[in-house]
CSV table of C-alpha atoms and ligand atoms in Angstrom, one decimal:
chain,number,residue,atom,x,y,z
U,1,UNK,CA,11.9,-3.7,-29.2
U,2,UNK,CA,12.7,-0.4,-26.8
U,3,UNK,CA,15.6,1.7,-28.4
U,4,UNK,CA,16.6,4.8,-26.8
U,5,UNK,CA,20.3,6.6,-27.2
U,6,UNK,CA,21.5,8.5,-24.2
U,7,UNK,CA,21.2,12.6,-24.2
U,8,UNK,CA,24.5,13.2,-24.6
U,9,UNK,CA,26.7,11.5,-27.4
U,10,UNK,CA,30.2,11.1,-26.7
U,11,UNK,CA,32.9,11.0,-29.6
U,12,UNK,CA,34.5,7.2,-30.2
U,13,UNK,CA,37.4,6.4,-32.6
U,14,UNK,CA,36.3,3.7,-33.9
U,15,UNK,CA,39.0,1.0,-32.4
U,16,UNK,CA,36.9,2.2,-29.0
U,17,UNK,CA,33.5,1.3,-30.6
U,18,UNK,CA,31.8,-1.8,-29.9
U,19,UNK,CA,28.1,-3.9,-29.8
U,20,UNK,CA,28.0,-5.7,-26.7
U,21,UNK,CA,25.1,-8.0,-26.2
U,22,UNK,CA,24.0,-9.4,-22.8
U,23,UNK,CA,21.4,-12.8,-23.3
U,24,UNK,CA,20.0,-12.9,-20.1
U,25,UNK,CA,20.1,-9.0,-19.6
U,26,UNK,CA,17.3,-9.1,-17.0
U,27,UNK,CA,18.5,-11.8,-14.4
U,28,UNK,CA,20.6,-11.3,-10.8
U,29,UNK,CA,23.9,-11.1,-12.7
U,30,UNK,CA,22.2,-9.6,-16.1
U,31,UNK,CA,20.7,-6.5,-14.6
U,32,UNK,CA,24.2,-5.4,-12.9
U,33,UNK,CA,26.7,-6.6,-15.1
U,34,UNK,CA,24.0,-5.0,-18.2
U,35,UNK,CA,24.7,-1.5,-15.9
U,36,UNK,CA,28.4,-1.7,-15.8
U,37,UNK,CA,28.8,-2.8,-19.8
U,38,UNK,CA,27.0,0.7,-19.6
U,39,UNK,CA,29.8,1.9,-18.1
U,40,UNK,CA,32.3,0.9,-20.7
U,41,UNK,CA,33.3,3.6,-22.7
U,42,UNK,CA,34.1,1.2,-25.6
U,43,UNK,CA,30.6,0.3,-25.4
U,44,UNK,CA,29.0,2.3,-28.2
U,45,UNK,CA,26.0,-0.5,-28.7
U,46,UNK,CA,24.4,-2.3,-25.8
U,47,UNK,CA,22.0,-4.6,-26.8
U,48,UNK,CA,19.7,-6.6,-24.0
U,49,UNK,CA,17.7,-10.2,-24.2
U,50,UNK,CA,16.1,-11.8,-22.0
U,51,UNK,CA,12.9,-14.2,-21.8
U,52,UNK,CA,11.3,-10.9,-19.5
U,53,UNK,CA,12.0,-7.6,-19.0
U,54,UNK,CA,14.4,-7.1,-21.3
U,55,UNK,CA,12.9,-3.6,-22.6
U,56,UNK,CA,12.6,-2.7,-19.1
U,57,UNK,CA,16.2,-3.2,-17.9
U,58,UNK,CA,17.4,-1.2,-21.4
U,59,UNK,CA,14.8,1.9,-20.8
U,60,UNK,CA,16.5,2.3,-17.2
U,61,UNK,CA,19.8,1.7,-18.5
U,62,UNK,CA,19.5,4.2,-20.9
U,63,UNK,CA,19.3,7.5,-18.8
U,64,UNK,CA,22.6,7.1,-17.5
U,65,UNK,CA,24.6,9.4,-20.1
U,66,UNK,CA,27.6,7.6,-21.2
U,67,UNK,CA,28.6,6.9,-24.9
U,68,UNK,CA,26.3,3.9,-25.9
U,69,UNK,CA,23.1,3.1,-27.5
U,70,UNK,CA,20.4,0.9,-25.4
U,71,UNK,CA,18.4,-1.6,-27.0
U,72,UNK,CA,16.3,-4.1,-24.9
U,73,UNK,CA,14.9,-7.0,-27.1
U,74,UNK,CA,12.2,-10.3,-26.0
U,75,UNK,CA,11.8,-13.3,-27.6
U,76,UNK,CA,8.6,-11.5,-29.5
U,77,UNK,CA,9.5,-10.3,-33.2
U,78,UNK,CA,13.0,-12.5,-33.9
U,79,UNK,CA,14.1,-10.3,-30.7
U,80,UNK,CA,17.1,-12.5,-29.8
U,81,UNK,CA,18.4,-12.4,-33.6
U,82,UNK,CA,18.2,-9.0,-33.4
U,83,UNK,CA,19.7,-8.7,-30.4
U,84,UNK,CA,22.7,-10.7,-31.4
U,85,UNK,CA,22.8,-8.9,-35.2
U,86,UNK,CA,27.2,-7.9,-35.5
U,87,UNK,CA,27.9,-8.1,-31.8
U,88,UNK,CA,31.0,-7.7,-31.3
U,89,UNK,CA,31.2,-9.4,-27.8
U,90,UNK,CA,28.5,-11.4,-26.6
U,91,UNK,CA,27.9,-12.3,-22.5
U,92,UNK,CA,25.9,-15.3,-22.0
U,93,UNK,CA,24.5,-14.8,-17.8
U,94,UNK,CA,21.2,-16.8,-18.8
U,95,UNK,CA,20.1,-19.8,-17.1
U,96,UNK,CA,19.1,-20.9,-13.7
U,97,UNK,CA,21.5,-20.4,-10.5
U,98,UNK,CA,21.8,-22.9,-7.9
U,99,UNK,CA,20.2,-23.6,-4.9
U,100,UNK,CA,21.5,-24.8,-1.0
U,101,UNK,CA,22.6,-28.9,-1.6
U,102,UNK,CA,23.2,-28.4,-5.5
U,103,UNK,CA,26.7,-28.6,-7.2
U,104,UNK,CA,26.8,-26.8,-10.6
U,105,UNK,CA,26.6,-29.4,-12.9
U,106,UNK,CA,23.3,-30.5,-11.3
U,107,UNK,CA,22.4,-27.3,-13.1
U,108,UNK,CA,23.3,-29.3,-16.7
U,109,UNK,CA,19.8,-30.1,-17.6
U,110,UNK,CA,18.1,-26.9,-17.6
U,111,UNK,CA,21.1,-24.8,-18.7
U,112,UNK,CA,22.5,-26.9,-21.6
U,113,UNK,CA,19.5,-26.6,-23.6
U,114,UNK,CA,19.8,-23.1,-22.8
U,115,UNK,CA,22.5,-22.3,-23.7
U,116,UNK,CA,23.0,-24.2,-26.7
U,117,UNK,CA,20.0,-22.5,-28.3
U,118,UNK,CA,21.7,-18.9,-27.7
U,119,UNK,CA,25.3,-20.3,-29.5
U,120,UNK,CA,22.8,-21.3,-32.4
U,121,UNK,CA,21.7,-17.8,-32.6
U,122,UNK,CA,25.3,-16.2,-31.9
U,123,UNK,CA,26.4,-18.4,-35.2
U,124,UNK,CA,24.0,-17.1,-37.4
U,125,UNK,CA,24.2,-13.6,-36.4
U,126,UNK,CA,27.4,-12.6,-35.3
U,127,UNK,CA,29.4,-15.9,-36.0
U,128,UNK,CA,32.7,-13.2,-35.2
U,129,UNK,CA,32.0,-12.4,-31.8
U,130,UNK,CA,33.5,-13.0,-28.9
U,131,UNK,CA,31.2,-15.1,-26.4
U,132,UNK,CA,31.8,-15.0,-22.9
U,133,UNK,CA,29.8,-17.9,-21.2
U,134,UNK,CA,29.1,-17.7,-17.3
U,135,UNK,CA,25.8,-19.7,-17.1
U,136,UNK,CA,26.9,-22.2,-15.1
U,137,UNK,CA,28.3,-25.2,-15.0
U,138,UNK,CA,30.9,-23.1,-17.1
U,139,UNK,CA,33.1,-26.4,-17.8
U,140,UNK,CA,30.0,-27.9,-19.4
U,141,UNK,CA,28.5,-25.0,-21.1
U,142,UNK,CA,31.3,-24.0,-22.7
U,143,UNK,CA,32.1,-27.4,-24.4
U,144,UNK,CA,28.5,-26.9,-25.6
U,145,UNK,CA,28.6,-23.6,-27.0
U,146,UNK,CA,32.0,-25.1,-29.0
U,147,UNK,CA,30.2,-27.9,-30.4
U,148,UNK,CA,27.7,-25.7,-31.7
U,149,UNK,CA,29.5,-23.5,-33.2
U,150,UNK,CA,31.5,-26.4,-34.9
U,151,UNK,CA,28.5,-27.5,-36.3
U,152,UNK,CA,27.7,-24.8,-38.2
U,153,UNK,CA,31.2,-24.2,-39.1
U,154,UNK,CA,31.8,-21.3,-37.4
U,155,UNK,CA,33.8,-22.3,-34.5
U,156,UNK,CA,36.7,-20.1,-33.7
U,157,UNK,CA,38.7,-21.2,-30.5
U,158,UNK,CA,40.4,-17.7,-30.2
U,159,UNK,CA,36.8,-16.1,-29.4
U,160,UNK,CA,35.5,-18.5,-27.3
U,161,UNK,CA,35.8,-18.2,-23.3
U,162,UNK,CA,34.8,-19.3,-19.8
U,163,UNK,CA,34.0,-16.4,-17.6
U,164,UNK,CA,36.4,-17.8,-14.3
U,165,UNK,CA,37.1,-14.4,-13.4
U,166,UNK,CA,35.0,-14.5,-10.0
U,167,UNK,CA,37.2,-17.4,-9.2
U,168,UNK,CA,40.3,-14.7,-9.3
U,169,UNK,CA,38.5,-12.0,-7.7
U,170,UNK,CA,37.6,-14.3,-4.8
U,171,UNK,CA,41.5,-15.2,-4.4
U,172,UNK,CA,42.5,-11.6,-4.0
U,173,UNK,CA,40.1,-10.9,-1.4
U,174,UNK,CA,40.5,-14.1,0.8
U,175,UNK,CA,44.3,-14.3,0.3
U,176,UNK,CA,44.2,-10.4,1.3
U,177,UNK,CA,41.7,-11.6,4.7
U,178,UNK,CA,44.2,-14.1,6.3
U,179,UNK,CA,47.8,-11.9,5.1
U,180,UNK,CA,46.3,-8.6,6.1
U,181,UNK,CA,46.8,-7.5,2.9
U,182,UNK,CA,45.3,-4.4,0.5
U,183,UNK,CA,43.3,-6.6,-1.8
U,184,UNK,CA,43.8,-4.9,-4.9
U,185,UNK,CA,47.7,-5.6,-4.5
U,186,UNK,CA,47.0,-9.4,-4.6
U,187,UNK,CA,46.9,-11.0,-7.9
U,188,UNK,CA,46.3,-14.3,-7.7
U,189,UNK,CA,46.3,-16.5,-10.8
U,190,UNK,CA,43.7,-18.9,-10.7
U,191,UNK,CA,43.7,-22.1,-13.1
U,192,UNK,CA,41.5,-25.1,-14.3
U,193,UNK,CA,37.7,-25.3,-14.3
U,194,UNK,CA,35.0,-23.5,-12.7
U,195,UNK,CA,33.7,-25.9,-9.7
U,196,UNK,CA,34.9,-26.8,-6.6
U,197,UNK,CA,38.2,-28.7,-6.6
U,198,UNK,CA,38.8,-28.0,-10.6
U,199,UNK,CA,39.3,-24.5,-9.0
U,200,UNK,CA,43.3,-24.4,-7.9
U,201,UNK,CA,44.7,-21.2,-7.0
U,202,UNK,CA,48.3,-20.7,-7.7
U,203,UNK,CA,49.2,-19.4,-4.0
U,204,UNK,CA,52.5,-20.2,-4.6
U,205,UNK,CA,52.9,-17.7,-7.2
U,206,UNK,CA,51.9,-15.1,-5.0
U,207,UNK,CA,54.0,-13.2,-2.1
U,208,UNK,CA,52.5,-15.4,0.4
U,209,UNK,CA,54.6,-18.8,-0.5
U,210,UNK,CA,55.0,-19.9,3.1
U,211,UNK,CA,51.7,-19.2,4.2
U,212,UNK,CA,51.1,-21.8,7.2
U,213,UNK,CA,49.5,-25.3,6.0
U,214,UNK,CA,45.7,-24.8,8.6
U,215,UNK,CA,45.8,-21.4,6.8
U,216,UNK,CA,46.7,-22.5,3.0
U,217,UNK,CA,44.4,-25.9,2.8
U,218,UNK,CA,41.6,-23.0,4.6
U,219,UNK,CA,42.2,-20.2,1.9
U,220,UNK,CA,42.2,-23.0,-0.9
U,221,UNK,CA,39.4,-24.6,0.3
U,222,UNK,CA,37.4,-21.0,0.5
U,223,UNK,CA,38.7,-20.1,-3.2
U,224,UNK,CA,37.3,-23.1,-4.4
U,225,UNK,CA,34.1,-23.0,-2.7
U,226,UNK,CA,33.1,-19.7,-2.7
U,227,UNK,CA,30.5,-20.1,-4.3
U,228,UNK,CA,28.8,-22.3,-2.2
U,229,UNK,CA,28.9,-19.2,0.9
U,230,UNK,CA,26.8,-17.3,-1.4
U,231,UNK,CA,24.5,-19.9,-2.2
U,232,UNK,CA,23.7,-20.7,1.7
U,233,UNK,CA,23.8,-16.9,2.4
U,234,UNK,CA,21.1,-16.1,0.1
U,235,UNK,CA,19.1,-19.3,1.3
U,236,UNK,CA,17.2,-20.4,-1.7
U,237,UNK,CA,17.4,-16.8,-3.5
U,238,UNK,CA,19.7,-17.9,-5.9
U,239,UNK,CA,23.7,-17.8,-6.2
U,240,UNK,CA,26.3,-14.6,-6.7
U,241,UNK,CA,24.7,-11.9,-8.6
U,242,UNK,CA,27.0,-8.3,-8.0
U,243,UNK,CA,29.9,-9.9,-7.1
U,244,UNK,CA,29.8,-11.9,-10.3
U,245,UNK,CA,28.5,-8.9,-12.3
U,246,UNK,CA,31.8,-7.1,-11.4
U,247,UNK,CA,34.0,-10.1,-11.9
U,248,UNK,CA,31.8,-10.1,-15.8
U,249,UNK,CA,32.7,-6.7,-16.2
U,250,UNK,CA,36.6,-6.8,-15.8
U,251,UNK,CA,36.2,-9.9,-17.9
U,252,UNK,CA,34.6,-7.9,-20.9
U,253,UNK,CA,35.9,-5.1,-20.5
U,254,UNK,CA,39.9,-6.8,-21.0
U,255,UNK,CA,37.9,-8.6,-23.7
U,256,UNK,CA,37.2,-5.1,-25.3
U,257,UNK,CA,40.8,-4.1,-24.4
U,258,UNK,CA,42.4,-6.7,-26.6
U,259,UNK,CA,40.4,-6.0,-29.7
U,260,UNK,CA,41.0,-2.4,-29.1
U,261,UNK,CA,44.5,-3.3,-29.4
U,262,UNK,CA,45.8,-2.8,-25.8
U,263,UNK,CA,48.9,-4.0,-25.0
U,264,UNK,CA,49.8,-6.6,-22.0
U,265,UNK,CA,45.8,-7.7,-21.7
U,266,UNK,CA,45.9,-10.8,-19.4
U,267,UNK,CA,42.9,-12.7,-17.1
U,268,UNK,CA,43.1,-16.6,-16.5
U,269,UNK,CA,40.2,-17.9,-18.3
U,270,UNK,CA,38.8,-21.1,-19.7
U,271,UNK,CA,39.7,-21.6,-23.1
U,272,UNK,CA,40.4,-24.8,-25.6
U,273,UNK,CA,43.5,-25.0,-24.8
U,274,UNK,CA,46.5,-26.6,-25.8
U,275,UNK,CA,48.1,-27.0,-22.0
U,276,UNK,CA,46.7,-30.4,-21.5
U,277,UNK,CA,45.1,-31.9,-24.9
U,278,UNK,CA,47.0,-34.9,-24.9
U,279,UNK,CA,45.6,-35.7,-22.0
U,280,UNK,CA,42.2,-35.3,-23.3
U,281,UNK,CA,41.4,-32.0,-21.1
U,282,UNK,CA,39.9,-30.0,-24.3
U,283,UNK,CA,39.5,-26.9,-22.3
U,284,UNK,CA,41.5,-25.1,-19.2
U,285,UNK,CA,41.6,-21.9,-17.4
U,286,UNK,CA,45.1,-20.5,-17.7
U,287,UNK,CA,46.3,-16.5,-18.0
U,288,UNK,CA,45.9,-15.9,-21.7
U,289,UNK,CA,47.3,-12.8,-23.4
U,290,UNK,CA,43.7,-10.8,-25.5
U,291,UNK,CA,44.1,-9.1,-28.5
U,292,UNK,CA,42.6,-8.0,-31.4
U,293,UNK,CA,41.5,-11.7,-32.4
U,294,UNK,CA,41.1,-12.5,-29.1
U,295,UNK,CA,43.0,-15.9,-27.1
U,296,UNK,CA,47.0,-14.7,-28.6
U,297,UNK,CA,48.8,-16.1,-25.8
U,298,UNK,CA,47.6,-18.9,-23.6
U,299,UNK,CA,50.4,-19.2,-21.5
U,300,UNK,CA,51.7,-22.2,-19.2
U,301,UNK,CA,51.0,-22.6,-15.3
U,302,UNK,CA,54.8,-21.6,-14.7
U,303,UNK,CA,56.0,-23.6,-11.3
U,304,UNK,CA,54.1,-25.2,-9.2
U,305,UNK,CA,54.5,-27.2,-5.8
U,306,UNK,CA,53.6,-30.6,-5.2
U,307,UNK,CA,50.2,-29.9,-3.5
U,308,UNK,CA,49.3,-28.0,-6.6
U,309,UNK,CA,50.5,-30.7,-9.1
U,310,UNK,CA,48.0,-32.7,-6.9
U,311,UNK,CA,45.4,-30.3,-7.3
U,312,UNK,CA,45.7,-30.0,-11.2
U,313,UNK,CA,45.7,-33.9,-11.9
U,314,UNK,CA,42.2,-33.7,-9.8
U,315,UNK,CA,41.0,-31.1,-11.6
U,316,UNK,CA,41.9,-32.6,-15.0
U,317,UNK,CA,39.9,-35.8,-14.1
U,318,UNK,CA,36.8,-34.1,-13.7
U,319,UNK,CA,37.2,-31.6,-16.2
U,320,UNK,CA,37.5,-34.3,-18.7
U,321,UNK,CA,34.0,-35.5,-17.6
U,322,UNK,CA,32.6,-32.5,-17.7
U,323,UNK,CA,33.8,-31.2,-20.9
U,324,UNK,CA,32.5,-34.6,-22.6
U,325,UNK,CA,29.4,-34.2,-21.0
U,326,UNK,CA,29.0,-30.7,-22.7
U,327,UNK,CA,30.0,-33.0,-26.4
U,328,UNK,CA,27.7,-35.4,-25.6
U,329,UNK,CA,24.7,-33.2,-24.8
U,330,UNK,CA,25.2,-31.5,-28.2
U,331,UNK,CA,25.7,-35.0,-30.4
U,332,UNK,CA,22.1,-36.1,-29.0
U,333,UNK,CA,20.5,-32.8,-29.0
U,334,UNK,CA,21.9,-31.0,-31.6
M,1,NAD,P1,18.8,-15.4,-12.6
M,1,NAD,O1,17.8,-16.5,-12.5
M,1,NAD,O2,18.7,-14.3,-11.7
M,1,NAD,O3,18.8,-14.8,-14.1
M,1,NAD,C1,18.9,-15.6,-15.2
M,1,NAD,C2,18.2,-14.8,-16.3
M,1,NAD,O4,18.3,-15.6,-17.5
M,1,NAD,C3,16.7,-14.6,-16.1
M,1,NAD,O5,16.4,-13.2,-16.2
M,1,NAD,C4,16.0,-15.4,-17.1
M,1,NAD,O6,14.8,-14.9,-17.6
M,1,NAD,C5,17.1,-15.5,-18.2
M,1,NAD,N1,16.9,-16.6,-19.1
M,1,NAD,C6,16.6,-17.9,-18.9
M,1,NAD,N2,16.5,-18.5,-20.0
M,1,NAD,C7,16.8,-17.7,-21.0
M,1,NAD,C8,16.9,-17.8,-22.4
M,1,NAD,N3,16.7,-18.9,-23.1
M,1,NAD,N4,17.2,-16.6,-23.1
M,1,NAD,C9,17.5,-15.5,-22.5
M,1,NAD,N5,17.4,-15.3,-21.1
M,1,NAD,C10,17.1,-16.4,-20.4
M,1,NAD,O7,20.2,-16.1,-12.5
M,1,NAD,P2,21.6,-15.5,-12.2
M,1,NAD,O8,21.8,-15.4,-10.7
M,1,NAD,O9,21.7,-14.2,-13.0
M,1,NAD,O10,22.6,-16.6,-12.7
M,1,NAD,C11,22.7,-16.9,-14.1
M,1,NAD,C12,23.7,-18.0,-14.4
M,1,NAD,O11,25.0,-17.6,-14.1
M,1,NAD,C13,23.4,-19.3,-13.5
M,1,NAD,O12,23.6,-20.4,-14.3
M,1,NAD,C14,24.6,-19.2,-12.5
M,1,NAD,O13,24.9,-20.5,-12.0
M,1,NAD,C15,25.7,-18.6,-13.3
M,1,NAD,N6,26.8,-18.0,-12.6
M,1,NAD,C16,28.0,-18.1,-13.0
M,1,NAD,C17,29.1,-17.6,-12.4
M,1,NAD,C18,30.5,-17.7,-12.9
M,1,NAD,O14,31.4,-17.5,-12.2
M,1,NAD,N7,30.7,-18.1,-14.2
M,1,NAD,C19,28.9,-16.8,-11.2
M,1,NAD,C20,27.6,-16.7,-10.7
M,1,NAD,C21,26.5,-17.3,-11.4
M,2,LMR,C1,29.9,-18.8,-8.2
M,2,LMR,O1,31.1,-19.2,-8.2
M,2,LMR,O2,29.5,-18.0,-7.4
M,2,LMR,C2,29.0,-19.2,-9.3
M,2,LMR,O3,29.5,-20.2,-10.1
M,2,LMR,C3,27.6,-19.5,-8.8
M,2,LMR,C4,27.5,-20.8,-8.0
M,2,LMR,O4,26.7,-21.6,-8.3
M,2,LMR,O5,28.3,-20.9,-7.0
């Protein structure tokens, strides 16, 4: 275990003072997204796992003199325990990306076992925190990390969420491409799952309703598989790594906001969710208020045209798959 605080100490009420831990601290989205928790003035604790290099990544971290304490931790010595001991907010990047020709969910049988053993150590040592899942395939893993957390009877659906937020990021910047646009101005609410066509961005809620139909079905079809141009960009290197780190960071640091008790705190984000239950979709990406529980709003996808109802009844069939698939990993693995 490497502990090192940074030079200069900063005051924090303590509302603003918080123990973030990153489990896969050292990967493509680890190292970044670990930098930029840094960042985070609410961060007064920063704790860092990973399999390698996890003391490494927290010794470099810790010379940049903001307000928070760096800890890297390995599996050596009960190092993920450790890591994990009264986190406050916990972000789960570990696992293996994709490569050119592979969906997400062919990532389910290295990452669910994954991923399943970190929520077991998240319920025994911080069964309060907030977990923030982005190993993917996100509408799997997060079904997993729920059933785990049920199992040892510490499941609370309030702190439990799937980090879609690169989805939204993506929207703003694409929508902004084709209307010529200042990104930043462009909020795009993005619902559903995190793969391809459970991806559907709410265009129509945007300024750009009458956007022509070449250039809607084009901007939809780039939101939805954006993932996939980083993937063949980087040629067998892996899948979005800074991009995603950013898209981490506003996640948790909203996350942060809410338990601070911030007012008007809202990112679309996939949650078990009440939306569409009765139709057996467990879990959806929707805006949801955060506060100092966590989920205390999620709110409905407001109205919608046709080619968006379509896209939602897709995306609900294939979430349903996934989301069991998630169940029925942990039922014969527990
Ligand atoms: P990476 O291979 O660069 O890093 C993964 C890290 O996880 C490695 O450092 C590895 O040592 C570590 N790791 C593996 N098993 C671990 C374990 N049991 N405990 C702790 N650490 C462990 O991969 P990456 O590019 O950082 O991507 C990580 C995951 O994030 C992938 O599953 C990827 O598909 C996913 N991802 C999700 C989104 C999203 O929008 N939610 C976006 C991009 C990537
Ligand atoms: C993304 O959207 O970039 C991530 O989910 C990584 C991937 O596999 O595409």
């Amino acid at each position: 275990m490497f502990k090192a605080t940074s030079v200069r100490q900063f005051s924090s009420s303590a509302a603003n003072a918080y123990k973030v831990t990153v489990l896969g601290a050292a990967g493509g989205i680890g190292q970044p997204l670990s930098l930029l928790m840094k960042l985070n003035h609410k961060v007064t604790q920063l704790s860092l796992y990973d399999l390698r290099l996890g003391a490494g990544v927290a010794t470099d971290i810790s010379h940049i003199p903001t307000n928070s304490t760096v800890t890297g931790y390995g599996p050596e010595d009960d190092g993920l325990a450790k890591a994990l001991k009264d986190a406050d907010v916990v972000l789960i990047p570990a696992g293996v990306p994709r490569k050119p020709g592979m969906t997400r969910d062919d990532l389910f049988n290295t990452n669910a076992s994954i991923v399943r053993d970190l929520a077991k150590a998240a319920a025994e040592n911080c069964p309060k925190a907030a977990i923030c899942v982005i190993s993917n395939p996100v509408n799997s893993t997060v079904p997993i990390v729920a059933e785990v957390l049920k199992s040892k009877g510490v499941y609370n659906p309030k702190k439990l969420f799937g980090v879609t937020t690169l989805d939204v990021l993506r929207a703003s910047r694409f929508l902004s491409q084709v209307a010529g646009t200042d990104p930043n101005k462009e909020i795009v609410t993005v619902v559903g799952g995190h793969s391809g066509i459970t991806i559907v961005p709410l265009i129509s809620q945007t300024n750009h309703k009458s956007l022509p139909k070449e250039t809607y079905d084009a901007l939809v079809h780039r939101i939805q598989f954006g993932g996939d141009e980083v993937v063949q960009a980087k040629n067998g290197a892996g899948s979005a790594t800074l991009s995603m780190a950013q898209a981490g960071a506003r996640f948790a640091s909203s996350v942060l906001n809410g338990l601070a008790g911030e007012k008007d705190i809202i990112e679309p984000t996939f949650v078990d969710s009440p939306l569409f239950k009765s139709e057996g979709v467990e879990f959806f990406s929707s805006r949801v208020t955060l506060g100092v529980d966590g989920v205390k709003e999620i709110h409905g996808l407001g109205q919608l045209t046709n080619a968006e109802e379509e896209m939602i009844t897709v995306a609900k069939e294939t979430l349903v798959k996934n989301i069991a698939k998630g169940v029925d990993f942990v039922k014969a693995n527990p």
